[in-house]
Short mmCIF file of C-alpha atoms in Angstrom, two decimals:
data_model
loop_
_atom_site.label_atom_id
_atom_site.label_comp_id
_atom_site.label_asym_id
_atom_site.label_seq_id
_atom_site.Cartn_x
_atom_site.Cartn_y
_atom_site.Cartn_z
CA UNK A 1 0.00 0.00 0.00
CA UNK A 2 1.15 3.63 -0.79
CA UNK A 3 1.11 6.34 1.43
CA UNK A 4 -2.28 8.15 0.59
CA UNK A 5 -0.98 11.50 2.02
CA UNK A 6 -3.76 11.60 4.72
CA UNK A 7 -6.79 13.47 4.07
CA UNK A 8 -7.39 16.21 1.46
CA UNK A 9 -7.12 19.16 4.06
CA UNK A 10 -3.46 17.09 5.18
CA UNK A 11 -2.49 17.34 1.43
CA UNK A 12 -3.20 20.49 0.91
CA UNK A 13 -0.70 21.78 4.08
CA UNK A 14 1.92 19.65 2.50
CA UNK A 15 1.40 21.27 -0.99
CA UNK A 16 1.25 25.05 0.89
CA UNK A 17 3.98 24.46 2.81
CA UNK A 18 6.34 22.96 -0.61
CA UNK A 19 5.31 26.02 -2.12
CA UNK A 20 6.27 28.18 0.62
CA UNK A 21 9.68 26.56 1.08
CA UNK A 22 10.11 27.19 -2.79
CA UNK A 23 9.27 30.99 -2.23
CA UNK A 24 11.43 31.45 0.47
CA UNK A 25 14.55 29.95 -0.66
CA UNK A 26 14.51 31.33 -4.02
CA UNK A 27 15.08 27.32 -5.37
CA UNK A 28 13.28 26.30 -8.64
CA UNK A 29 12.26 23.24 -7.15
CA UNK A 30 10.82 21.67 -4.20
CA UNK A 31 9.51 18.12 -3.93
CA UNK A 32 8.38 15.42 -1.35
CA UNK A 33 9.27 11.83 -0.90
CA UNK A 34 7.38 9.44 1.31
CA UNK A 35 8.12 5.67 1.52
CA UNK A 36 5.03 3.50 0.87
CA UNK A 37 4.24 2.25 3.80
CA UNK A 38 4.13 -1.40 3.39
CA UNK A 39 6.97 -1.83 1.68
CA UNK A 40 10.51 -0.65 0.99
CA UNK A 41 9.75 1.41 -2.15
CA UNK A 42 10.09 5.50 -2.16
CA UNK A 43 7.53 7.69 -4.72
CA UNK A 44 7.65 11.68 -4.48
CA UNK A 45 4.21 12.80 -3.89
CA UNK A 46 4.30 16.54 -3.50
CA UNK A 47 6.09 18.84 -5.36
CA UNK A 48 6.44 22.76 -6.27
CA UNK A 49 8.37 24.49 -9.27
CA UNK A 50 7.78 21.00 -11.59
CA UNK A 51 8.66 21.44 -14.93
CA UNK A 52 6.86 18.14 -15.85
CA UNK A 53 4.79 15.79 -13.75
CA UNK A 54 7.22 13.09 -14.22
CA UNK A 55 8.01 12.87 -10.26
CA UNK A 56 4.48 11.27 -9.94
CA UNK A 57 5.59 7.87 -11.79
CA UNK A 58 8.71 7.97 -10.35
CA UNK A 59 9.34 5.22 -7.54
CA UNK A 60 12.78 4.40 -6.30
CA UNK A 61 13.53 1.47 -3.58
CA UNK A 62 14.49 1.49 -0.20
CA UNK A 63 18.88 2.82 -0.91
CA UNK A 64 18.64 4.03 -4.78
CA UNK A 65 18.60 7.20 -5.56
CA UNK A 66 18.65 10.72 -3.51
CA UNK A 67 15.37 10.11 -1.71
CA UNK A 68 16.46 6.21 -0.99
CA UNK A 69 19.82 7.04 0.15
CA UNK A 70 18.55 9.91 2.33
CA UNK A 71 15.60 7.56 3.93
CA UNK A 72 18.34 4.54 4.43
CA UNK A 73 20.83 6.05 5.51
CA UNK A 74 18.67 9.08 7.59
CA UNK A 75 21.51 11.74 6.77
CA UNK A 76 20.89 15.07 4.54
CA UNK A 77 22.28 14.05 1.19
CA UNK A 78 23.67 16.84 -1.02
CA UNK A 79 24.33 17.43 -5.12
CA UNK A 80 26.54 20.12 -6.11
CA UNK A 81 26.92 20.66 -9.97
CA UNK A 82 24.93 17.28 -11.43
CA UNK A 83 26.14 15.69 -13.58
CA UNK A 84 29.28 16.28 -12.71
CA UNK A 85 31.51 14.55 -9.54
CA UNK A 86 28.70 12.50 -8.90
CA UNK A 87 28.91 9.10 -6.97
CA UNK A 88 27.76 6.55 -9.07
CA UNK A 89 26.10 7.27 -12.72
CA UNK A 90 23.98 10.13 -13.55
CA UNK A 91 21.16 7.30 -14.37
CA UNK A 92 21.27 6.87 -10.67
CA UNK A 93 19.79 10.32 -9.95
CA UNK A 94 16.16 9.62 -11.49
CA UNK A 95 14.74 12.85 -10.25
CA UNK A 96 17.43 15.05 -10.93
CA UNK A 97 17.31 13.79 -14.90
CA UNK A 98 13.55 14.34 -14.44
CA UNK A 99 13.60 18.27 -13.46
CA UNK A 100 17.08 18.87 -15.06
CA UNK A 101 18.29 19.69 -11.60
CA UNK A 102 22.17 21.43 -11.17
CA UNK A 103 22.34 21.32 -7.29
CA UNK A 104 20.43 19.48 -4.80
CA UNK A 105 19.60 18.73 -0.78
CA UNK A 106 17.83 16.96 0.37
CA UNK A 107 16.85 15.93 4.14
CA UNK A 108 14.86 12.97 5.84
CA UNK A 109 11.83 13.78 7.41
CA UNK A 110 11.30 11.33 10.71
CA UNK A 111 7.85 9.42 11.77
CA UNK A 112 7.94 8.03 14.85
CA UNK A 113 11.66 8.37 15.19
CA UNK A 114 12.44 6.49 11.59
CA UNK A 115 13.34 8.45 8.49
CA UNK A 116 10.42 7.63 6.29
CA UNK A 117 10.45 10.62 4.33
CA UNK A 118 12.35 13.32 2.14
CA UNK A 119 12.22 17.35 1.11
CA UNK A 120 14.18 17.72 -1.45
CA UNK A 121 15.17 21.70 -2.72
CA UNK A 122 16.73 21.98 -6.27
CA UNK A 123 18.32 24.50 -8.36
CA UNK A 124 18.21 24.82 -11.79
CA UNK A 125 20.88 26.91 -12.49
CA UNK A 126 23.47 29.40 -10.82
CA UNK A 127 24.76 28.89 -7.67
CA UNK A 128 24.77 25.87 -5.34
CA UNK A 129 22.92 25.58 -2.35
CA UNK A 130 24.72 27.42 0.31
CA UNK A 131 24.48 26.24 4.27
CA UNK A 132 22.09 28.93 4.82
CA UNK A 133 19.45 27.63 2.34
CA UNK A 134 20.46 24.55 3.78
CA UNK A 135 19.69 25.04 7.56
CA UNK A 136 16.30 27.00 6.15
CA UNK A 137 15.63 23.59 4.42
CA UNK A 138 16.42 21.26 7.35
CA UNK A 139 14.23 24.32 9.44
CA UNK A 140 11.60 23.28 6.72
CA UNK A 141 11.93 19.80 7.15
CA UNK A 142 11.37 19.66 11.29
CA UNK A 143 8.06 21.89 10.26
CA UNK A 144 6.55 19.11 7.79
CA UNK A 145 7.38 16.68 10.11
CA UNK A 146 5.62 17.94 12.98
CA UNK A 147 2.60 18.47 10.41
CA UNK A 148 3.04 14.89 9.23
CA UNK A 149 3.00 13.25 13.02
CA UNK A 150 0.12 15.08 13.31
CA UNK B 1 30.46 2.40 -38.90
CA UNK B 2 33.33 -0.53 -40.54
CA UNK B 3 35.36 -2.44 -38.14
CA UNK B 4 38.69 -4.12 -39.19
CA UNK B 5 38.81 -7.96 -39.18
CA UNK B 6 41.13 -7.76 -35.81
CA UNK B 7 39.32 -4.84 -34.58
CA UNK B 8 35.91 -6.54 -34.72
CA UNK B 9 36.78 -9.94 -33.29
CA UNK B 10 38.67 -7.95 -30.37
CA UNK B 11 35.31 -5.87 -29.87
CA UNK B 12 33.67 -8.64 -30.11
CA UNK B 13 35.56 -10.71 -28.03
CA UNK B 14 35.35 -7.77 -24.86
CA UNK B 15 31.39 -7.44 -25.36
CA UNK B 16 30.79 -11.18 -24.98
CA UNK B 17 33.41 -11.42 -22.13
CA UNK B 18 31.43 -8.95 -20.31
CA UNK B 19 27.62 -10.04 -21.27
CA UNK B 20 29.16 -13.90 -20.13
CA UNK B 21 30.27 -11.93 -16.78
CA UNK B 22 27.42 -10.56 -16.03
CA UNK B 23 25.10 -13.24 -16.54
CA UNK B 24 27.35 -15.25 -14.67
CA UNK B 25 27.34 -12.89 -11.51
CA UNK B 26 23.24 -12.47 -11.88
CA UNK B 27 23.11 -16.46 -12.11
CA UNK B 28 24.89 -16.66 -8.86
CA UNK B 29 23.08 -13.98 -6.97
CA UNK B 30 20.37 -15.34 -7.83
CA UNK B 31 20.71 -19.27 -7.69
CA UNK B 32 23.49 -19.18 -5.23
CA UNK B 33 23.38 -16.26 -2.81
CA UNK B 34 19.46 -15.24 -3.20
CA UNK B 35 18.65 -19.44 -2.43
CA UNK B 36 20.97 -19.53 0.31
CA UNK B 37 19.78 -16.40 2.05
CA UNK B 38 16.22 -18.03 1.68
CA UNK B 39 17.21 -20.97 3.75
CA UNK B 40 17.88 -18.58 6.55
CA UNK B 41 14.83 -16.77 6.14
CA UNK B 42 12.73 -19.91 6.74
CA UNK B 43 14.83 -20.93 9.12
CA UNK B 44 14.29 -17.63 11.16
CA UNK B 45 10.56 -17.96 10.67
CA UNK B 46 11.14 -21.27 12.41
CA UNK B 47 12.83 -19.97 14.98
CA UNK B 48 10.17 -17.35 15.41
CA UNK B 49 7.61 -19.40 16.34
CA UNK B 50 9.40 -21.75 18.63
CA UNK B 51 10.78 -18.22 20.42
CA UNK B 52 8.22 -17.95 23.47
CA UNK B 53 9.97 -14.35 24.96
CA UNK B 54 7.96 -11.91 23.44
CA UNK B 55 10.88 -9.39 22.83
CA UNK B 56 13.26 -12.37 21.66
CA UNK B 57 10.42 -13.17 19.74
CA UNK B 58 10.22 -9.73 17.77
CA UNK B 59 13.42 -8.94 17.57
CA UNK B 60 13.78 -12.39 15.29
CA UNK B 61 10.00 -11.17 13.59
CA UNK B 62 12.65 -7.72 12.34
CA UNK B 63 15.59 -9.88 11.49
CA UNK B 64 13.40 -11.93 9.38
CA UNK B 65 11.60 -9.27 7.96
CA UNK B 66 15.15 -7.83 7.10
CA UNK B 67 16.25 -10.97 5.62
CA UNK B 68 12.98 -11.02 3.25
CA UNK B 69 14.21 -7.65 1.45
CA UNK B 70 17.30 -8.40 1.45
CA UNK B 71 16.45 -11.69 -0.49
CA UNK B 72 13.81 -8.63 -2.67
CA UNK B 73 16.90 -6.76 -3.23
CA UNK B 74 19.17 -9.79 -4.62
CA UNK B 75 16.36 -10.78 -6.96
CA UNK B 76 15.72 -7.34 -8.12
CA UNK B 77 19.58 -6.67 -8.95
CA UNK B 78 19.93 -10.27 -11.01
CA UNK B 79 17.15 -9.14 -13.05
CA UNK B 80 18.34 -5.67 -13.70
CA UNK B 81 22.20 -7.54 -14.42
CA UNK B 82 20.84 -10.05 -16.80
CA UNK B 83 16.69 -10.08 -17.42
CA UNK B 84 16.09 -14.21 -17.19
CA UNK B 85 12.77 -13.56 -19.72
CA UNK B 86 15.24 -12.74 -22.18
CA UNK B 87 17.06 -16.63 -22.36
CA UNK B 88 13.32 -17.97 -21.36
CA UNK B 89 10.42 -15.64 -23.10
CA UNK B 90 12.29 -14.02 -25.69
CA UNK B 91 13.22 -10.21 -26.72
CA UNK B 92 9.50 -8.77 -26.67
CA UNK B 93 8.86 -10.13 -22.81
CA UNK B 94 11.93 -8.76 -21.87
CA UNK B 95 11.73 -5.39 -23.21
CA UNK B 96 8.00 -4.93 -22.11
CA UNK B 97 9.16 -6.13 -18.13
CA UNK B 98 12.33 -3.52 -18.69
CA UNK B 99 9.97 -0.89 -20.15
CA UNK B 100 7.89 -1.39 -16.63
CA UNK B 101 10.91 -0.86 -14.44
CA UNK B 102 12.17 2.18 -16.42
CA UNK B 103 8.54 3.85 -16.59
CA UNK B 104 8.89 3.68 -12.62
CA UNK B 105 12.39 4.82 -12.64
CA UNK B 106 12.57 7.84 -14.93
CA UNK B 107 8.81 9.36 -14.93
CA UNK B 108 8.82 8.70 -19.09
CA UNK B 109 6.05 6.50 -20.26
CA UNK B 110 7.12 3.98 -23.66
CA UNK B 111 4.52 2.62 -25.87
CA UNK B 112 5.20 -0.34 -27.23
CA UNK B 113 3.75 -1.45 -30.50
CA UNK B 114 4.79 -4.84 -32.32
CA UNK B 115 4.09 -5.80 -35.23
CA UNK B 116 4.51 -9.84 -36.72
CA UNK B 117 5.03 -12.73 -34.94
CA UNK B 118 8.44 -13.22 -32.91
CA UNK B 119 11.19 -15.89 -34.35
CA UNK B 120 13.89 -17.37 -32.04
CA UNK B 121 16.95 -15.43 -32.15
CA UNK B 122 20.31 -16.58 -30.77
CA UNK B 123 20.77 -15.38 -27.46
CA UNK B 124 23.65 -13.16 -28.40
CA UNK B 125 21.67 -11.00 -30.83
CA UNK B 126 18.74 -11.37 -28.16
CA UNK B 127 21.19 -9.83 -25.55
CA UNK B 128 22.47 -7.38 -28.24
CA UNK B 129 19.07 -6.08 -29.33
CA UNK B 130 17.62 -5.72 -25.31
CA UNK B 131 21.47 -3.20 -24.50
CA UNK B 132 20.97 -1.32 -27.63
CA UNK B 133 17.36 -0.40 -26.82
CA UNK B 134 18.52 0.03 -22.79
CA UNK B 135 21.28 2.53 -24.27
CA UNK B 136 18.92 4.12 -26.72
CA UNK B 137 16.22 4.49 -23.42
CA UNK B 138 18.60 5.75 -21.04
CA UNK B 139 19.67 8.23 -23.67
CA UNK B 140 16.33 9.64 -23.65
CA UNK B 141 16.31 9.85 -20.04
CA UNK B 142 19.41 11.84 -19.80
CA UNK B 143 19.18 13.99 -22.83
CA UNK B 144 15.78 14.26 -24.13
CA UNK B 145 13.90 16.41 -21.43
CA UNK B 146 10.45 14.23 -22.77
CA UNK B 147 7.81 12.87 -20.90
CA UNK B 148 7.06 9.84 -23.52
CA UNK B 149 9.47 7.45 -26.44
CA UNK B 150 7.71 4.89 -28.07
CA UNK B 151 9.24 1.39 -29.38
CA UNK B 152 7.83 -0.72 -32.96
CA UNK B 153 8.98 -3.66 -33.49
CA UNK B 154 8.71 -5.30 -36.97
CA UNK B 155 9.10 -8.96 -37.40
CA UNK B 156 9.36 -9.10 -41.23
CA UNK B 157 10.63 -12.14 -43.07
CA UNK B 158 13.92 -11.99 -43.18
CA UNK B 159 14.68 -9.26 -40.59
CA UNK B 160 13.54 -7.60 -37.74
CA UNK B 161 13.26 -4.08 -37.37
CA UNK B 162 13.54 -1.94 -33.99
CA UNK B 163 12.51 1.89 -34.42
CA UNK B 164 13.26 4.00 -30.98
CA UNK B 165 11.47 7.47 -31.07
CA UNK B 166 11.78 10.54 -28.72
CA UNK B 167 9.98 13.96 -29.73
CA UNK B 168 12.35 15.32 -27.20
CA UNK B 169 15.29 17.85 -27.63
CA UNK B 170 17.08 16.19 -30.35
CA UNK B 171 21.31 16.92 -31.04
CA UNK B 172 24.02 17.24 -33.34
CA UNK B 173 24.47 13.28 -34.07
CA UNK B 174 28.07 14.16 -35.56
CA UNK B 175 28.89 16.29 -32.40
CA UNK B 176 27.31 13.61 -30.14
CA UNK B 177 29.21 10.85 -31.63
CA UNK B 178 32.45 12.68 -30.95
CA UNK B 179 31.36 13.30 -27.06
CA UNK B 180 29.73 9.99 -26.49
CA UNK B 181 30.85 6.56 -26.63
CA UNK B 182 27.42 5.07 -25.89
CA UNK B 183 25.94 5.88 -29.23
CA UNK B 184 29.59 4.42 -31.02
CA UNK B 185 29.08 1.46 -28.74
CA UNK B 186 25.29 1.02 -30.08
CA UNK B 187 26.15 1.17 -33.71
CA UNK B 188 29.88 -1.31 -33.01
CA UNK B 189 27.40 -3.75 -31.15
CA UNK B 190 25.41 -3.96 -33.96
CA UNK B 191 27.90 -4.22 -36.52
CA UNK B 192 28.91 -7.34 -34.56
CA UNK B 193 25.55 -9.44 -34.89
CA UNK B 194 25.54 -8.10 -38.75
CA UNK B 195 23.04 -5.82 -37.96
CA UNK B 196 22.63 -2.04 -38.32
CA UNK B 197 21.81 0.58 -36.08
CA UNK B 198 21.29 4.51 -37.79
CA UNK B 199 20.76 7.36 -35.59
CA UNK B 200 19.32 10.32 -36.52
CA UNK B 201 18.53 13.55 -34.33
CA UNK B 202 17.01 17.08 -34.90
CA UNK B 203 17.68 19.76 -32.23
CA UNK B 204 14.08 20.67 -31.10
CA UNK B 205 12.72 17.57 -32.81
CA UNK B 206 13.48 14.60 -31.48
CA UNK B 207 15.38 11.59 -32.24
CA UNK B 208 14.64 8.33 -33.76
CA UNK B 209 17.16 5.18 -33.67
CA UNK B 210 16.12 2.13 -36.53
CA UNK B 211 17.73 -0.81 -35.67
CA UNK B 212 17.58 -4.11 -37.86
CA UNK B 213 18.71 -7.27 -37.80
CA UNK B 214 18.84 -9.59 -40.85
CA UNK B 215 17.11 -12.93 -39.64
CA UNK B 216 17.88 -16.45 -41.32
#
């Protein structure tokens, strides 16, 4: 079973509060990871600054990618300069081929204790993702996850 | 693209080594390590039950729930190494359970069309056909910037044709060929089962790949 997101009023704070995190960092994109919850598998479910809607058929499992490194290994993961100096092969990076992302962070977002989530900001262009956007999006992240624990 | 005698059989020689290799290591996960790692799973189910301690008891419940993805993760990584429907069901099975996987990976849905009825093919132009069409897909999720591709088969007497479409951004083919040895690799791989692969690209356009494949 996939998370559902909770009820409409639930998904519509999550969607407010992506866009607001895009607003306020100046980032071009903002999206949210949850991992299904009966199984391993990660899908983004929320996002702001899209280009395409891609990130809603795109499921990664439990250690691939940036949102199933971030939920295994429950450490803020970041990408400076894709596709460049990455670890591993730019194929490995499925959402930052899918919004032609330069620079990326991305944090976990706890339930209960266990990373089960992740908000991930992305840049486009220009510069990377200094430490100040950086604490603002870990800030971020504690915020959604006090939403999401309800 | 024409490859010297030497050239060839050396290309040819490091391609097979490495398809061989492959298989080999996804045959092992699979048979050897994923079976193995199964016997302890039932084994910790076992144990499970017999456990009367309530915390011993779910602490073994986690460990075996561990062990069953880790046994998900083996099987998942043999199939990505080496796709068994390929050796089993043939090319068409194994493209349209690839296709799956990538539509869940990348965000870009492929139609699939085929047209004729599928003849056995060795398993080296099998295994040839299913990398050039991975390439020519992973291509389009790296470059194109497209939300859909579409593969048609044609199963023609005498050959079989593969035609790989994006209406993506499209490139300089002469300038990619210089910068990428993927799309040298596609056409050499080809050349090797006596089969052809043109590519042709138009910035803004798309790009469309026709592979074929004489068949006897």
């Amino acid at each position: 079973m996939e998370y559902k997101g909770g009820s409409p009023g639930e998904s519509a704070l999550i969607d407010q509060a992506c866009e607001k995190v895009l607003t306020e960092l100046d980032c071009d994109f903002v999206g949210l990871a949850l991992q299904n919850t009966d199984g391993p598998d990660v899908r983004w479910h929320y996002a702001a600054g899209n280009s395409n809607e891609k990130y809603k058929r795109i499921t990664v499992r439990y250690g691939k990618g940036i949102a199933g490194k971030v939920i295994s290994t429950g450490r803020p993961m970041y990408v400076e300069n894709f596709p460049e100096n990455v670890a591993g092969k730019a194929l490995e990076y499925p959402i930052m081929l899918a919004e032609a992302l330069k620079h990326a962070y991305a944090v976990p977002i706890h339930f209960k204790g266990i990373p089960k989530g992740v908000l991930l900001i992305g840049k486009r262009s220009g510069q990377p993702i200094n430490e100040n956007m950086q604490s603002t999006a870990r800030n971020a992240a504690r915020t959604l996850e006090l939403k999401l624990n309800g | 693209m024409e490859i010297q005698p030497a050239k060839k059989n050396i290309s040819s020689y490091i391609i097979q080594s490495q398809e061989d290799e492959i298989k080999r290591i996804a045959l092992e996960l699979h048979e050897g390590v994923g079976q193995t790692l199964y016997s302890l799973y039932t084994g910790m189910q076992f144990i499970q039950t017999a456990v009367d301690q309530p915390e011993m008891k779910g602490y073994v419940g986690d460990m075996a729930q561990m062990m069953e993805k880790t046994i998900q993760e083996i099987r998942l990584l043999a199939v990505e190494l080496h796709p068994p429907a390929l050796g089993t069901l043939g090319l068409l099975p194994a493209l349209k359970s690839y296709l799956k996987l990538y539509t869940s990976t990348y965000g870009i849905t492929v139609d699939l069309q085929n047209e004729g009825m599928e003849v056995q093919i060795s398993e080296r132009e099998s295994i040839t056909l299913f990398r050039v069409c991975q390439e020519a897909l992973a291509n389009i999720a790296r470059y194109a910037d497209t939300m859909s591709a579409s593969i048609f088969l044609q199963w023609k007497p005498g050959q079989l044709s593969i035609n790989i479409e994006d209406k993506g951004m499209g490139f300089d083919v002469d300038a990619g060929m210089q910068k990428s040895s993927g799309l040298a690799a596609m056409i050499e791989r080809m050349c090797l089962i006596s089969g052809k692969c043109v590519i042709s690209s138009k910035i803004g356009e798309g790009t469309t790949i026709d592979i074929s494949l004489p068949l006897y």
